[in-house]
Short mmCIF file of N, CA and C in Angstrom, two decimals:
data_model
loop_
_atom_site.label_atom_id
_atom_site.label_comp_id
_atom_site.label_asym_id
_atom_site.label_seq_id
_atom_site.Cartn_x
_atom_site.Cartn_y
_atom_site.Cartn_z
N MET N 1 9.77 -10.44 6.80
CA MET N 1 11.23 -10.83 6.65
C MET N 1 11.30 -12.38 6.75
N ALA N 2 10.37 -12.90 7.65
CA ALA N 2 10.34 -14.43 7.74
C ALA N 2 10.12 -15.19 6.56
N SER N 3 9.23 -14.69 5.59
CA SER N 3 9.06 -15.41 4.38
C SER N 3 10.15 -15.37 3.39
N ALA N 4 10.79 -14.15 3.36
CA ALA N 4 12.10 -14.21 2.62
C ALA N 4 13.12 -14.94 3.18
N SER N 5 13.44 -15.08 4.41
CA SER N 5 14.51 -15.92 4.84
C SER N 5 13.95 -17.58 4.53
N ALA N 6 12.68 -17.72 4.80
CA ALA N 6 12.43 -19.18 4.48
C ALA N 6 12.59 -19.43 3.06
N PHE N 7 12.31 -18.63 2.16
CA PHE N 7 12.59 -18.63 0.83
C PHE N 7 14.01 -18.94 0.56
N PHE N 8 14.96 -18.09 1.08
CA PHE N 8 16.40 -18.26 0.74
C PHE N 8 16.95 -19.37 1.46
N THR N 9 16.38 -19.72 2.82
CA THR N 9 17.04 -21.11 3.19
C THR N 9 16.56 -22.22 2.44
N ALA N 10 15.63 -22.34 1.94
CA ALA N 10 15.13 -23.43 1.19
C ALA N 10 15.91 -23.60 -0.38
N ALA N 11 16.02 -22.36 -0.92
CA ALA N 11 16.85 -22.26 -2.10
C ALA N 11 18.27 -22.62 -2.01
N LEU N 12 18.79 -22.40 -0.78
CA LEU N 12 20.37 -22.61 -0.19
C LEU N 12 20.35 -23.96 -0.26
N ALA N 13 19.46 -24.63 0.41
CA ALA N 13 19.56 -26.01 0.85
C ALA N 13 19.58 -27.01 -0.54
N VAL N 14 18.88 -26.43 -1.46
CA VAL N 14 19.00 -27.08 -2.77
C VAL N 14 20.20 -26.64 -3.55
N HIS N 15 20.58 -25.24 -3.73
CA HIS N 15 21.35 -24.95 -4.53
C HIS N 15 22.85 -24.63 -4.19
N GLY N 16 22.98 -24.44 -2.77
CA GLY N 16 24.18 -24.06 -2.12
C GLY N 16 24.32 -22.58 -2.19
N ASP N 17 25.33 -22.00 -1.62
CA ASP N 17 25.86 -20.74 -1.56
C ASP N 17 26.08 -20.15 -2.75
N PRO N 18 25.48 -18.88 -3.35
CA PRO N 18 25.92 -18.24 -4.48
C PRO N 18 26.78 -17.18 -4.41
N ALA N 19 27.37 -16.88 -5.47
CA ALA N 19 28.51 -15.84 -5.30
C ALA N 19 27.78 -14.33 -5.42
N GLU N 20 26.58 -14.41 -6.22
CA GLU N 20 25.83 -13.16 -6.39
C GLU N 20 24.26 -13.52 -6.36
N VAL N 21 23.60 -12.64 -5.91
CA VAL N 21 22.15 -12.92 -5.88
C VAL N 21 21.54 -11.55 -6.39
N ILE N 22 20.75 -11.70 -7.48
CA ILE N 22 20.09 -10.70 -8.22
C ILE N 22 18.53 -10.58 -7.77
N THR N 23 18.15 -9.39 -7.08
CA THR N 23 16.68 -9.16 -6.82
C THR N 23 16.54 -7.80 -7.04
N ASP N 24 15.10 -7.47 -6.79
CA ASP N 24 14.77 -6.12 -6.74
C ASP N 24 15.16 -5.36 -5.38
N ARG N 25 14.88 -4.27 -5.05
CA ARG N 25 15.45 -3.52 -3.99
C ARG N 25 14.53 -3.56 -2.64
N ALA N 26 13.80 -4.62 -2.62
CA ALA N 26 12.80 -4.98 -1.51
C ALA N 26 13.74 -5.19 -0.18
N PRO N 27 13.40 -4.14 0.85
CA PRO N 27 14.17 -4.47 2.29
C PRO N 27 14.21 -5.72 2.89
N ALA N 28 13.21 -6.56 2.83
CA ALA N 28 13.12 -7.90 3.37
C ALA N 28 14.02 -8.70 2.77
N LEU N 29 14.08 -8.69 1.31
CA LEU N 29 15.04 -9.58 0.56
C LEU N 29 16.51 -9.10 0.98
N ALA N 30 16.97 -7.69 1.18
CA ALA N 30 18.16 -7.48 1.40
C ALA N 30 18.72 -7.81 2.69
N ASN N 31 17.69 -7.62 3.73
CA ASN N 31 18.11 -8.31 5.05
C ASN N 31 18.21 -9.77 5.16
N ALA N 32 17.36 -10.64 4.35
CA ALA N 32 17.43 -11.94 4.33
C ALA N 32 18.87 -12.53 3.70
N ILE N 33 19.22 -12.02 2.73
CA ILE N 33 20.57 -12.20 2.05
C ILE N 33 21.67 -11.65 2.95
N ASP N 34 21.64 -10.54 3.50
CA ASP N 34 22.61 -10.22 4.57
C ASP N 34 22.84 -11.15 5.49
N GLY N 35 21.77 -11.50 6.04
CA GLY N 35 21.69 -12.44 7.43
C GLY N 35 22.12 -13.93 6.97
N LEU N 36 21.81 -14.43 5.73
CA LEU N 36 22.05 -15.82 5.47
C LEU N 36 23.24 -15.97 4.54
N ILE N 37 23.59 -15.27 3.61
CA ILE N 37 24.65 -15.35 2.75
C ILE N 37 25.40 -13.89 2.62
N PRO N 38 26.08 -13.50 3.70
CA PRO N 38 26.66 -12.30 3.67
C PRO N 38 27.74 -11.88 2.86
N ALA N 39 28.51 -13.23 2.41
CA ALA N 39 29.65 -13.01 1.46
C ALA N 39 29.14 -12.87 -0.08
N ALA N 40 27.64 -12.98 -0.39
CA ALA N 40 27.25 -12.95 -1.69
C ALA N 40 26.92 -11.40 -2.13
N LEU N 41 27.36 -11.01 -3.34
CA LEU N 41 27.11 -9.76 -4.05
C LEU N 41 25.47 -9.74 -4.08
N HIS N 42 24.80 -8.65 -3.69
CA HIS N 42 23.46 -8.43 -3.77
C HIS N 42 23.35 -7.50 -4.90
N ASN N 43 22.94 -7.74 -6.09
CA ASN N 43 23.01 -7.06 -7.16
C ASN N 43 21.61 -6.59 -7.46
N THR N 44 21.40 -5.23 -7.51
CA THR N 44 19.98 -4.57 -7.77
C THR N 44 20.22 -3.74 -9.12
N GLY N 45 21.10 -3.79 -9.54
CA GLY N 45 21.59 -2.74 -10.59
C GLY N 45 20.61 -2.79 -11.78
N GLN N 46 20.10 -3.90 -12.25
CA GLN N 46 19.17 -4.04 -13.28
C GLN N 46 17.85 -3.31 -13.19
N TYR N 47 17.49 -2.89 -11.82
CA TYR N 47 16.29 -2.20 -11.50
C TYR N 47 16.52 -0.72 -11.37
N GLU N 48 17.61 -0.19 -11.59
CA GLU N 48 17.84 1.18 -11.44
C GLU N 48 17.44 1.94 -12.60
N LYS N 49 16.87 3.10 -12.35
CA LYS N 49 16.45 3.71 -13.54
C LYS N 49 17.61 4.47 -14.23
N PRO N 50 17.43 4.60 -15.48
CA PRO N 50 18.77 5.12 -16.12
C PRO N 50 18.81 6.53 -15.87
N GLY N 51 20.17 6.87 -15.56
CA GLY N 51 20.28 8.43 -15.18
C GLY N 51 20.17 8.59 -13.65
N SER N 52 19.63 7.70 -12.85
CA SER N 52 19.46 7.89 -11.56
C SER N 52 20.65 7.62 -10.69
N ASN N 53 20.85 8.31 -9.66
CA ASN N 53 22.06 8.13 -8.70
C ASN N 53 21.71 7.26 -7.40
N ALA N 54 22.28 6.03 -7.61
CA ALA N 54 21.99 5.11 -6.54
C ALA N 54 22.09 5.32 -5.18
N THR N 55 23.05 6.37 -4.86
CA THR N 55 23.21 6.78 -3.64
C THR N 55 22.08 7.98 -2.95
N THR N 56 21.27 8.41 -3.96
CA THR N 56 20.22 9.34 -3.58
C THR N 56 18.93 8.66 -3.37
N ALA N 57 18.26 8.82 -2.15
CA ALA N 57 17.04 8.16 -1.68
C ALA N 57 15.91 8.86 -2.67
N ALA N 58 14.99 8.11 -2.96
CA ALA N 58 13.84 8.71 -3.76
C ALA N 58 12.55 9.18 -2.86
#
């Protein structure tokens, strides 16, 4: 998680706070986003499989 937080801290310093962050569903990224920019929408929709139920764990 430390490397994900460092990445987002550096990106935020250059680009500011985003309204939306698009990533894969890696837990470290989700934790870093929630901790650093909780108001941003964390969009992982493009990585969902067609016909999958996002509320069901694989």
